[in-house]
Short mmCIF file of C-alpha atoms in Angstrom, two decimals:
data_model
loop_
_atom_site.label_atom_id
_atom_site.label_comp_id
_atom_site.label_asym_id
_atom_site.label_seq_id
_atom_site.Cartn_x
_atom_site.Cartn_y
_atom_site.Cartn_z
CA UNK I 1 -10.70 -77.20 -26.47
CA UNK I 2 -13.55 -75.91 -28.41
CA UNK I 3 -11.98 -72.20 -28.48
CA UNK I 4 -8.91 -74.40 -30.59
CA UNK I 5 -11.34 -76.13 -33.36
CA UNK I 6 -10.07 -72.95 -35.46
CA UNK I 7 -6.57 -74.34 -35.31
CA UNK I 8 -7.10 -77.84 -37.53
CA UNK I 9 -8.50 -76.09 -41.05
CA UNK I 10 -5.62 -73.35 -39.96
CA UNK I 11 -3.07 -75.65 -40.08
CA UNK I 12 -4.47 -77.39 -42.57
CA UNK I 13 -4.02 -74.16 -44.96
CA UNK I 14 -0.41 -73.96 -43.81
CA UNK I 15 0.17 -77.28 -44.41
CA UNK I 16 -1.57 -77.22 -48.59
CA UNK I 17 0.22 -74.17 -48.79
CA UNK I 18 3.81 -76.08 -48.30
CA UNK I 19 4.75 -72.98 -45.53
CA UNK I 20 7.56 -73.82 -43.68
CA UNK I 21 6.50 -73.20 -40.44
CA UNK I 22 3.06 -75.63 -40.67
CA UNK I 23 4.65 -78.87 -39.65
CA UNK I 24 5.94 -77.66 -36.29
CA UNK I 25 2.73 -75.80 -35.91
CA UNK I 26 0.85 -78.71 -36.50
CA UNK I 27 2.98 -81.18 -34.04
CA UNK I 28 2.48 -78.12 -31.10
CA UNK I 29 -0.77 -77.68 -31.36
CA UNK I 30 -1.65 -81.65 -31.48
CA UNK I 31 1.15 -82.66 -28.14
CA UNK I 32 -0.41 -79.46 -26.43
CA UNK I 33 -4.16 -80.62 -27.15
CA UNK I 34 -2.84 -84.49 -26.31
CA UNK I 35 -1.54 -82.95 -22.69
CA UNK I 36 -4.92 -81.04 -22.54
CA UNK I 37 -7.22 -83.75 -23.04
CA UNK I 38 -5.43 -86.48 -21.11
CA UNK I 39 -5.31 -84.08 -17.78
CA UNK I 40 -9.00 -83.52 -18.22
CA UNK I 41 -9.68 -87.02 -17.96
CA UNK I 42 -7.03 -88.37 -16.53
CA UNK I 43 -7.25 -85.30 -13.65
CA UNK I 44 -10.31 -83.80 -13.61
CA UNK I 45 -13.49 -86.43 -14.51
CA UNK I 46 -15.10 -84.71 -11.93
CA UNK I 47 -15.46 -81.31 -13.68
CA UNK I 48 -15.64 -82.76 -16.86
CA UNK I 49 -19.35 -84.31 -15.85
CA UNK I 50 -20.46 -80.75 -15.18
CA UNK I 51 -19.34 -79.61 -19.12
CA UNK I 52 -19.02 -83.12 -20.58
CA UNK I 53 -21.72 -81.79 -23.36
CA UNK I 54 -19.26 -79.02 -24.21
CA UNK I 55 -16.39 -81.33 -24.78
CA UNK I 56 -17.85 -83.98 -26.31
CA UNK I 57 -18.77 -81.17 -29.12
CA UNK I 58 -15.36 -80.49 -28.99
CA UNK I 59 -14.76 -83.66 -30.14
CA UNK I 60 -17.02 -84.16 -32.49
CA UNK I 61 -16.13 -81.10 -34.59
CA UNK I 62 -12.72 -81.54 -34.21
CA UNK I 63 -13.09 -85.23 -36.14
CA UNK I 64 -14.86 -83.27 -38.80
CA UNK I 65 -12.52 -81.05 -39.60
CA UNK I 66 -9.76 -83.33 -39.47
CA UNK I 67 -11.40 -85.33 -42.04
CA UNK I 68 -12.52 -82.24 -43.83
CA UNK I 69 -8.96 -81.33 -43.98
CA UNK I 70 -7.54 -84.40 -45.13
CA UNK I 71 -10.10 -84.33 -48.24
CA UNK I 72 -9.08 -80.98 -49.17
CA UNK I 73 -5.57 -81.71 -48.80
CA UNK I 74 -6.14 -84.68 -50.99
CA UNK I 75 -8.24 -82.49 -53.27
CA UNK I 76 -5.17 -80.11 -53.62
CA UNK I 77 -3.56 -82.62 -55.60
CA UNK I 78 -4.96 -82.42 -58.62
CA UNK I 79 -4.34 -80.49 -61.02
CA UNK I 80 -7.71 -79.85 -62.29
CA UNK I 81 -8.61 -78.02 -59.26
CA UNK I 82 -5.74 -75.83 -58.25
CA UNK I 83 -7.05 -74.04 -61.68
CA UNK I 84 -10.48 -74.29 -60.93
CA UNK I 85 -9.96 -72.95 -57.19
CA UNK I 86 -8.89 -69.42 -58.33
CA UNK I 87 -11.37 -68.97 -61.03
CA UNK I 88 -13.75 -69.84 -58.52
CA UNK I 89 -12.76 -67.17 -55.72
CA UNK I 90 -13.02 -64.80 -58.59
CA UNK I 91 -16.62 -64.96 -59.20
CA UNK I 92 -19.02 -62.21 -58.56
CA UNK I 93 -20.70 -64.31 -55.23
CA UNK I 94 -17.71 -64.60 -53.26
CA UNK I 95 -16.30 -61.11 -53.67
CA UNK I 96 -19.00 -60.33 -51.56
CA UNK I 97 -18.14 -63.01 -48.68
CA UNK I 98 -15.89 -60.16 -47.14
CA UNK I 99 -18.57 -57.85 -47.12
CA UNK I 100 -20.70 -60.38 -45.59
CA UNK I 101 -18.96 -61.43 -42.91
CA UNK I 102 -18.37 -58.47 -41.54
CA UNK I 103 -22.70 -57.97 -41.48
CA UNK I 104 -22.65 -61.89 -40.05
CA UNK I 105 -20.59 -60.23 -37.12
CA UNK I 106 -22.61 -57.51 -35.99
CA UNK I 107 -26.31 -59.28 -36.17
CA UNK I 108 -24.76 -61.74 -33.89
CA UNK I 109 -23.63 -58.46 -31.75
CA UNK I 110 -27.44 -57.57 -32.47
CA UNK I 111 -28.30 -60.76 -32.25
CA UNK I 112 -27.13 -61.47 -28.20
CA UNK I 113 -28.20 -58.13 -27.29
CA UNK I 114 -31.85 -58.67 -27.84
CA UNK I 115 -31.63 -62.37 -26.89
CA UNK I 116 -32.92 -61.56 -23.41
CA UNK I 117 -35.96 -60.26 -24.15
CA UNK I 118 -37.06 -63.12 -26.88
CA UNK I 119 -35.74 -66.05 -24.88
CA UNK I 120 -35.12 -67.65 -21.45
CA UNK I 121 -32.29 -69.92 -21.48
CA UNK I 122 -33.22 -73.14 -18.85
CA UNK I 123 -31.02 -76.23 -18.73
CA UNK I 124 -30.61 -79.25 -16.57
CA UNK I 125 -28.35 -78.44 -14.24
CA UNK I 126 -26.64 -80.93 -11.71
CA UNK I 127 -28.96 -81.04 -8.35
CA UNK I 128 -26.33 -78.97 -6.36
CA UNK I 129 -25.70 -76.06 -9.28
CA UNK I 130 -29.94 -76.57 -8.99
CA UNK I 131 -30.24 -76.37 -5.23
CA UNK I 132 -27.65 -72.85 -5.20
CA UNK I 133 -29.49 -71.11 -8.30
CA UNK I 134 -32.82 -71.34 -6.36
CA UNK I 135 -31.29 -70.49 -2.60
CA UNK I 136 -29.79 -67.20 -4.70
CA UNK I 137 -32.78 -66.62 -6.93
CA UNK I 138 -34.50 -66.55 -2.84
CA UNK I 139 -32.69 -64.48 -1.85
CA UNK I 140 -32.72 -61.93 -4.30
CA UNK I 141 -36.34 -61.58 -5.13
CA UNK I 142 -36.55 -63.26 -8.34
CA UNK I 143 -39.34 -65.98 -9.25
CA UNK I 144 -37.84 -69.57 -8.48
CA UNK I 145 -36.82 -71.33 -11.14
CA UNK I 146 -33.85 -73.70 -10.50
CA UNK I 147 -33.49 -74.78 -14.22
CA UNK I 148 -32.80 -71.21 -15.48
CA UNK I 149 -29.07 -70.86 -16.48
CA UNK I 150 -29.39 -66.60 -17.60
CA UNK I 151 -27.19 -68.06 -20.78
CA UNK I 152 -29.05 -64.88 -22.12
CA UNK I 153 -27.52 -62.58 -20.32
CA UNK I 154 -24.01 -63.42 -21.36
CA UNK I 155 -23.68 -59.75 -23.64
CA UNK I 156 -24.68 -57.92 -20.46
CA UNK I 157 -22.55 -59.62 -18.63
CA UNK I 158 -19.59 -58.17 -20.94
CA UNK I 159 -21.14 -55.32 -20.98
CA UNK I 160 -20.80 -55.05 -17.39
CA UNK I 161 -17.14 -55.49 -17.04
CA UNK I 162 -15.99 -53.69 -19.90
CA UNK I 163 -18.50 -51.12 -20.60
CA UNK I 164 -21.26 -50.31 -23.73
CA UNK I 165 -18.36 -48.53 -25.65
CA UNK I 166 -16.03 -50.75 -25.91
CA UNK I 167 -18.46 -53.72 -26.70
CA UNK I 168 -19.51 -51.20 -29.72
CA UNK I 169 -15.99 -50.98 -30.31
CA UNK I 170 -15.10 -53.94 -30.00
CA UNK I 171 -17.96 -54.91 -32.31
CA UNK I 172 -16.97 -52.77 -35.33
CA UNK I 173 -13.54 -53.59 -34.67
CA UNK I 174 -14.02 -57.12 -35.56
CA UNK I 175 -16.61 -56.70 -38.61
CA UNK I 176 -14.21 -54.70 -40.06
CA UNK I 177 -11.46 -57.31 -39.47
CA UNK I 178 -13.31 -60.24 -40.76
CA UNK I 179 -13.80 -58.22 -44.24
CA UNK I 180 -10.55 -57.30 -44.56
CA UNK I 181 -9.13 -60.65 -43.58
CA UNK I 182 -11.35 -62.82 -45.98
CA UNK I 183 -10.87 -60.54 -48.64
CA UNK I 184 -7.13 -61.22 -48.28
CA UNK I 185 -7.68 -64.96 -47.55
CA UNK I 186 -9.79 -64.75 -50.71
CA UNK I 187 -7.79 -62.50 -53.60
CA UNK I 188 -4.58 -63.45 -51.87
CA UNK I 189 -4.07 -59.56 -52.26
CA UNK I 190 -1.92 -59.30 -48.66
CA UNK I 191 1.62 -57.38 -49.37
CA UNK I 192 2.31 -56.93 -46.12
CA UNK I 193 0.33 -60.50 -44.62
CA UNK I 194 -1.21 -58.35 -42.44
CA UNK I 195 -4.49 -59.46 -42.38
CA UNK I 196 -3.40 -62.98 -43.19
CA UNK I 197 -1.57 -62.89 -39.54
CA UNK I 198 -4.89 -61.41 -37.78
CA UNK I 199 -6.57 -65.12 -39.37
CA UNK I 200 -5.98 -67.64 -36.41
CA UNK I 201 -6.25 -64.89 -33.71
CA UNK I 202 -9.64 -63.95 -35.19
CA UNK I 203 -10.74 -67.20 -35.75
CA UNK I 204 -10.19 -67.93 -32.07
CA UNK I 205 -11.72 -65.03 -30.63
CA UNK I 206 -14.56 -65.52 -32.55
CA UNK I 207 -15.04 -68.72 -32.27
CA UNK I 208 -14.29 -68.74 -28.90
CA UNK I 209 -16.65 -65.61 -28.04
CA UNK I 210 -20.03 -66.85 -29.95
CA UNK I 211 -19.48 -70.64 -27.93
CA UNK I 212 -19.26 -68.66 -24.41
CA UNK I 213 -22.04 -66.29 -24.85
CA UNK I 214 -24.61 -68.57 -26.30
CA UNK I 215 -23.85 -71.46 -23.18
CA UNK I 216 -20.99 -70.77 -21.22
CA UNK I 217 -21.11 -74.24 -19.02
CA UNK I 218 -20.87 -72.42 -15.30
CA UNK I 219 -22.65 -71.46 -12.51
CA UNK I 220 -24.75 -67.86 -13.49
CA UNK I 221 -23.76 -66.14 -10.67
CA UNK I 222 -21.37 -63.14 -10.40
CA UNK I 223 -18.72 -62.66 -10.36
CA UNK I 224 -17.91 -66.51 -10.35
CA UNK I 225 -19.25 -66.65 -14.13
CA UNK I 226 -17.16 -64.19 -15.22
CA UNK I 227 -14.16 -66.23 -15.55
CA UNK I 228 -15.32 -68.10 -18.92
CA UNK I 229 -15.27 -64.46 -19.93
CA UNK I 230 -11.17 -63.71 -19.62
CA UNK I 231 -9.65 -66.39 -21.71
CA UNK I 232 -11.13 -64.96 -25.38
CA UNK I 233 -14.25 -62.66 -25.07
CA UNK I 234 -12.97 -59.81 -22.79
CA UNK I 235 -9.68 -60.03 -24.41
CA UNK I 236 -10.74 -60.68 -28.01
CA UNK I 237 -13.19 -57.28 -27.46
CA UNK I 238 -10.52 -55.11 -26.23
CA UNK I 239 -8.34 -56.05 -28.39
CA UNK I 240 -11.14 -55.26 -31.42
CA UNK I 241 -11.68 -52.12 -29.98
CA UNK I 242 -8.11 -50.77 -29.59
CA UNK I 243 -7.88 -51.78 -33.41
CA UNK I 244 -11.19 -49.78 -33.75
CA UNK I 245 -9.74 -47.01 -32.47
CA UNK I 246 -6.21 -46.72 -33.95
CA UNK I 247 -8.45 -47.11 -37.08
CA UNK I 248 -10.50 -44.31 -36.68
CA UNK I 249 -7.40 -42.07 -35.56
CA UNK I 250 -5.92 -42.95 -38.65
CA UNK I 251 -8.77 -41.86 -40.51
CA UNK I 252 -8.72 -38.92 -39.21
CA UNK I 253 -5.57 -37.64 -39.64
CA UNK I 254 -6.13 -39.10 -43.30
CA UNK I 255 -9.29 -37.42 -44.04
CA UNK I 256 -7.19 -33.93 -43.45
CA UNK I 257 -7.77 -33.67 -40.09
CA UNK I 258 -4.65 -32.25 -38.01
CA UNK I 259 -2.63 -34.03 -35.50
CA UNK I 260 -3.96 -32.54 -33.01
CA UNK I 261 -7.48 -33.57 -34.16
CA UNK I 262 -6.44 -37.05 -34.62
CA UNK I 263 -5.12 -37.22 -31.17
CA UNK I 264 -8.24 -35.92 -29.97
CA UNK I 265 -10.20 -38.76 -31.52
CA UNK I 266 -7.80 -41.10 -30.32
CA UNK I 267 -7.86 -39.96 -26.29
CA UNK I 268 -11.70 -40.15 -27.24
CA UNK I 269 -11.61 -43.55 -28.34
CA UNK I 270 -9.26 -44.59 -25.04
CA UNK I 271 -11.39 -42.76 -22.92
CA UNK I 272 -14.55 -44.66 -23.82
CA UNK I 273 -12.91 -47.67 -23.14
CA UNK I 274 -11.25 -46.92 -20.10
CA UNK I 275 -13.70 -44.60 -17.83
CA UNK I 276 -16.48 -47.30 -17.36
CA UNK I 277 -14.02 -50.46 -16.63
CA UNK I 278 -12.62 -48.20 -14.09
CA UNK I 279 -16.09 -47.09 -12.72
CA UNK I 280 -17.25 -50.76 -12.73
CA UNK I 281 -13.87 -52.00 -11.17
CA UNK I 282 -13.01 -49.60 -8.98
CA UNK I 283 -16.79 -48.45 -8.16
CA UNK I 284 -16.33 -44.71 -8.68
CA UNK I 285 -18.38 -42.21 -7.54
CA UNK I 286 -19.82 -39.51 -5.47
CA UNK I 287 -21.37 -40.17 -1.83
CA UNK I 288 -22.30 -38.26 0.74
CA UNK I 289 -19.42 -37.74 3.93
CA UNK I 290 -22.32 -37.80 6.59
CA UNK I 291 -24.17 -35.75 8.39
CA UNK I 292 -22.43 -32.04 6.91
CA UNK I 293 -23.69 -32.99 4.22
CA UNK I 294 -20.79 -32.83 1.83
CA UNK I 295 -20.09 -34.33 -1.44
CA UNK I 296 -16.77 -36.59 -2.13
CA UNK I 297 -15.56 -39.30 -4.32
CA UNK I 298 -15.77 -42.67 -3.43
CA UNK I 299 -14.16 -45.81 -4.91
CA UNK I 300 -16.41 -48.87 -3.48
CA UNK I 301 -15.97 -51.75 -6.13
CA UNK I 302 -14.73 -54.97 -5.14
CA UNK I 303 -10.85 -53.98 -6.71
CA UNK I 304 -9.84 -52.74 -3.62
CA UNK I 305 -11.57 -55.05 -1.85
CA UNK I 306 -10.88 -58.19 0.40
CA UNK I 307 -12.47 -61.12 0.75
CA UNK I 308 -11.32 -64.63 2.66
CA UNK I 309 -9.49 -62.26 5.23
CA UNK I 310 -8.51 -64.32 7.74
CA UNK I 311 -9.30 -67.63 5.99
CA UNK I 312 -5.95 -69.20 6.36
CA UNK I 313 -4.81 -68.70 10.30
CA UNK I 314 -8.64 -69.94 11.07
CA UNK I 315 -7.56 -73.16 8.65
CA UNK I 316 -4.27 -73.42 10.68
CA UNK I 317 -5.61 -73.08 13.68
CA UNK I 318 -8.43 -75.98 12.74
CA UNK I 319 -5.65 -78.24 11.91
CA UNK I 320 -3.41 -77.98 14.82
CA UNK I 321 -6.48 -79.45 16.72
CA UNK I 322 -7.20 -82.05 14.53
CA UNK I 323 -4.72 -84.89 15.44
CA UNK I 324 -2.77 -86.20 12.75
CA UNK I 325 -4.23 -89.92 12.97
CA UNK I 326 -7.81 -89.07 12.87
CA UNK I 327 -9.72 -90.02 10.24
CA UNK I 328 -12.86 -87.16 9.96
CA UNK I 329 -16.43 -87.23 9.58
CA UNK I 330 -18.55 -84.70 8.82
CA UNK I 331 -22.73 -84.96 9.54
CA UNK I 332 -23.66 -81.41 8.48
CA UNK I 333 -24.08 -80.79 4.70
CA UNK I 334 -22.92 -77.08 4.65
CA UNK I 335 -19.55 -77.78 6.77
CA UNK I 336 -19.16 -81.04 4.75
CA UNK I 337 -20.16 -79.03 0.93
CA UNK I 338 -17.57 -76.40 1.98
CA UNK I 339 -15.07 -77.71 4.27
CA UNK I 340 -14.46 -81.47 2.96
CA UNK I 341 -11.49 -80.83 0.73
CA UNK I 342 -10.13 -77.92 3.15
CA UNK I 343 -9.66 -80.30 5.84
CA UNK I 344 -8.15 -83.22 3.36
CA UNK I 345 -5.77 -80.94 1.35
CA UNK I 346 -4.69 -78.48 4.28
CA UNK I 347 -5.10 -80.60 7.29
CA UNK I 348 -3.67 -83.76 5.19
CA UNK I 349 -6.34 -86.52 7.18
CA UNK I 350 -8.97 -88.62 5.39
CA UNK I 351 -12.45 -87.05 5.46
CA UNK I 352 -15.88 -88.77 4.85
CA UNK I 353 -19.21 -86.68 4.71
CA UNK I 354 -22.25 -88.72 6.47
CA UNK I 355 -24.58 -85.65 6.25
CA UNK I 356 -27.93 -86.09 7.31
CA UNK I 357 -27.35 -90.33 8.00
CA UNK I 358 -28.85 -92.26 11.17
CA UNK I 359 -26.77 -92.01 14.07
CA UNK I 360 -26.74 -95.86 14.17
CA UNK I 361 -24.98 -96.06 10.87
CA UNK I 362 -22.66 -92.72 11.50
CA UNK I 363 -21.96 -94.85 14.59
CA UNK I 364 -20.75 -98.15 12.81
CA UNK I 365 -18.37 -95.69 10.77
CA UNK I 366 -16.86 -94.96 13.87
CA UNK I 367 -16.29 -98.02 15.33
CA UNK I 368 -14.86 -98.94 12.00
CA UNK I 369 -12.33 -96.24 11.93
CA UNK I 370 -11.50 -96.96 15.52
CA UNK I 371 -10.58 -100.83 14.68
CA UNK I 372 -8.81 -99.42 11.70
CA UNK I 373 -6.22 -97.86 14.45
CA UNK I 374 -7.06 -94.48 13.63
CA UNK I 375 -8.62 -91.97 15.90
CA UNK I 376 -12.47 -90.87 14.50
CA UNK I 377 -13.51 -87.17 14.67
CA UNK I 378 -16.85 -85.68 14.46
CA UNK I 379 -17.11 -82.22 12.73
CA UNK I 380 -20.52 -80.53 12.53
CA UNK I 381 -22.07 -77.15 12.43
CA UNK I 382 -23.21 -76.86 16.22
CA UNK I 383 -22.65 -78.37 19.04
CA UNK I 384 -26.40 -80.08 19.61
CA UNK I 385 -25.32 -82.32 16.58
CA UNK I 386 -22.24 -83.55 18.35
CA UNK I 387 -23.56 -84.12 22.10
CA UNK I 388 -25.22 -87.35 20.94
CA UNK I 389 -22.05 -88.64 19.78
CA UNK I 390 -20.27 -88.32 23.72
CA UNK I 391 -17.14 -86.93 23.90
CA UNK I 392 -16.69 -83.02 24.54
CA UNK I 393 -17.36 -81.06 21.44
CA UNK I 394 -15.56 -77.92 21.30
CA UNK I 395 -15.44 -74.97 18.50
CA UNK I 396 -12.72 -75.40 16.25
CA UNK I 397 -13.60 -72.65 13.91
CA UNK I 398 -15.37 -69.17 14.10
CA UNK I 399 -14.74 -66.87 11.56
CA UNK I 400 -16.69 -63.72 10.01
CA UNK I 401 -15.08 -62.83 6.63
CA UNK I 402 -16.13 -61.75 3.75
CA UNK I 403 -16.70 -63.80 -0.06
CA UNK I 404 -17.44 -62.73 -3.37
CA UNK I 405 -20.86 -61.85 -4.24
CA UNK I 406 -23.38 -63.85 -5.73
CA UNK I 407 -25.53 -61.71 -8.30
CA UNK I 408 -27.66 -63.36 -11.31
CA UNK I 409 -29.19 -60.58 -12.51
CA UNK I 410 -27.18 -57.33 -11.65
CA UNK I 411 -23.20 -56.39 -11.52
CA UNK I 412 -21.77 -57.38 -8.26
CA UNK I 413 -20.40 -54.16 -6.57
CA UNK I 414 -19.62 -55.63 -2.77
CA UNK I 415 -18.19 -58.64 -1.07
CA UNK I 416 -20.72 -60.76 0.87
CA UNK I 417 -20.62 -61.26 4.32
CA UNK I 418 -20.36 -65.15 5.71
CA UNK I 419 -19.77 -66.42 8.86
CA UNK I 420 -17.69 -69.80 9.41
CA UNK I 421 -18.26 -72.12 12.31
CA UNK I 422 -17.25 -75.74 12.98
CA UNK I 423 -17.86 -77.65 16.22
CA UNK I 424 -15.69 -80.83 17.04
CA UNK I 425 -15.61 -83.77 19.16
CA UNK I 426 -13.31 -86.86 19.73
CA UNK I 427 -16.32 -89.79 20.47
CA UNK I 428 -15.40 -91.87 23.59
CA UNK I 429 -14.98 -95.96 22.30
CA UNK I 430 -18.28 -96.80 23.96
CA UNK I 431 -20.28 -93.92 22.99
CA UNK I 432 -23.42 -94.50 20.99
CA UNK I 433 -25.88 -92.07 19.44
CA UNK I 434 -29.63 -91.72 20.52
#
């Protein structure tokens, strides 16, 4: 929602302007926002605590630029300042709003490069985003500090998937866009509406791009982070920078160069942009082929990788054992964190997590499942947790794989290995814990 704030003073332009085409724009976007905002909390209150700050924002700046919209449209109707308007636009200080909008673009550029080493972004995250950015910061070597968020790292994370020349690119791309587009929003000097069209577009992606790389509301880790990256930043960059580059081919070949110069500069330009995605993505490079010695290319980025392998016959084969009128309890707090919804959604039986609870009260959850006529299973991560509980536990689930990486600070280049195991038992009716 707050990449679509550019859309109300949008169509509130179409709509002073009397175009044809602003009244079904505006009824879209507002039953396609309506749909958006009632699934989120209608559907999803859950995620919406974690980046309720976010929306709420949202909100608030949408309200202000419906009402700013409304005034202007009111405003619009007189005649006193439909003259005054273009006398005003003429002035000698806002011819040079094109000129600085495209600076205002790259010293934010500038601006999140250097943000790393002149601040250290820390939040309040929930206790469980808390509890896995301090296990991960462990594990990697880096000073504990479970508030940190890395929110200044977000240009380096671009940078990462898409490579230093096409953020450059990209970044030149869109200064010179935002001049050219104002000064046609401005002088109304657009024969062809050609930088009129590129004004929602641009207004999104940067809208959209400065909101995700100053807080981008997720988890730090990669590559998990990465995907508040691919709705506008990656895709509003490349986009910049393919502009970028058709512009400077053109310029070329218009400066005198010949075709085949202009070509040159072009396969340049598409070359800087596509050799280090495909060296991140693919992981290309050179590596020894043992002990002769010898030199050959490798490609060992997590593209042609796999990771859950094996994740769904081990699910299967957990739920045929699970009868279908058991009602599930889980009592350790990794199998419960990661397999609570698995076993509801795949195995289709109620599950309760009673991690790290008495056995006296785990036990009265029992006995009340049993007098509700269902059948109560124990789940847990090894069988010493289950032997108190009678029955026979058995394993259910073992299972090496692989998962994405977790990285905070560095590009993630190789899947991480995890091992699955879940231990089950059926307690007998008179069985009590100890």
């Amino acid at each position: 929602l707050l990449y679509l704030l550019p859309v109300i003073p949008f169509g509130a332009l179409l709509l002073i302007s009397r175009r044809p085409q602003s009244v079904p724009f505006a009824c879209g976007a507002a039953v396609g926002c309506a749909y958006g905002v009632a699934g989120m909390f209608l559907l999803d209150r859950p995620f919406l605590s974690t980046v309720g700050g976010t929306a709420a924002i949202a909100g608030v700046g949408a309200v202000w630029l419906a009402a700013l919209a409304v005034v202007a449209g009111q405003l619009t109707r007189l005649s006193s300042v439909r003259r005054q308007v273009p006398r005003l636009l003429a002035k000698v200080p806002l011819r040079w709003l094109p000129e600085l909008g495209g600076l205002i673009t790259i010293a934010a550029l500038v601006g999140f490069a250097i943000r790393p080493y002149v601040q250290t972004v820390r939040g309040h995250p929930t206790p469980a985003v808390a509890s896995l950015i301090a296990t991960l910061q462990r594990l990697q070597g880096l000073p504990v500090d479970p508030d940190r968020l890395y929110s200044e790292q977000t240009l380096y994370w671009v940078i990462w998937y898409i490579g230093l020349p096409t953020v450059l690119l990209g970044g030149v791309g869109l200064a010179a866009i935002v001049r050219n587009s104002l000064r046609a929003l401005l002088t109304w000097r657009d024969p062809d509406s050609r930088w009129r069209i590129w004004a929602l577009p641009l207004a999104i992606i940067c809208a959209g791009s400065l909101a995700v790389l100053w807080q981008p509301d997720i988890e730090p880790d990669q590559p998990w982070a990465s995907q508040r990256l691919v709705v506008v930043v990656l895709p509003g960059l490349i986009l910049a920078a393919l502009w970028a580059g058709s512009w400077l081919t053109f310029r070329a070949r218009a400066g005198g160069a010949r075709a085949a110069t202009a070509v040159v500069v072009g396969l340049f330009c598409a070359a800087a942009m596509v050799v280090p995605t495909a060296a991140t993505t693919f992981g290309l490079g050179i590596s020894h082929s043992g002990r002769a010695g010898g030199l050959r290319p490798v490609a060992q980025g997590l593209a042609l990788q796999r990771t859950g392998s094996g994740q769904a016959s081990a699910v299967s084969a957990l739920c045929a054992q699970i009868p279908r009128n058991a009602s599930v309890v889980i009592i350790s707090p990794g199998t419960a964190s990661q397999f609570s919804q698995v076993v509801r959604g795949m195995c289709g039986v109620p599950v309760g997590s009673m991690a790290g609870q008495q056995a006296g009260r785990i036990n009265s959850v029992l006995a009340a499942i049993a007098a509700a006529g269902r059948r109560p299973v124990l789940l847990a991560s090894s069988e010493k947790q289950l032997v108190r509980f009678g029955g026979s536990p058995v394993r259910v689930l073992d299972l090496s794989t692989t998962t994405d990486p977790q990285e905070l600070t560095q590009l993630p280049t190789a899947p991480t290995k995890i091992h699955y195991g879940i231990w089950m038992t059926m307690p007998t009716s008179g069985a009590t814990g100890t």
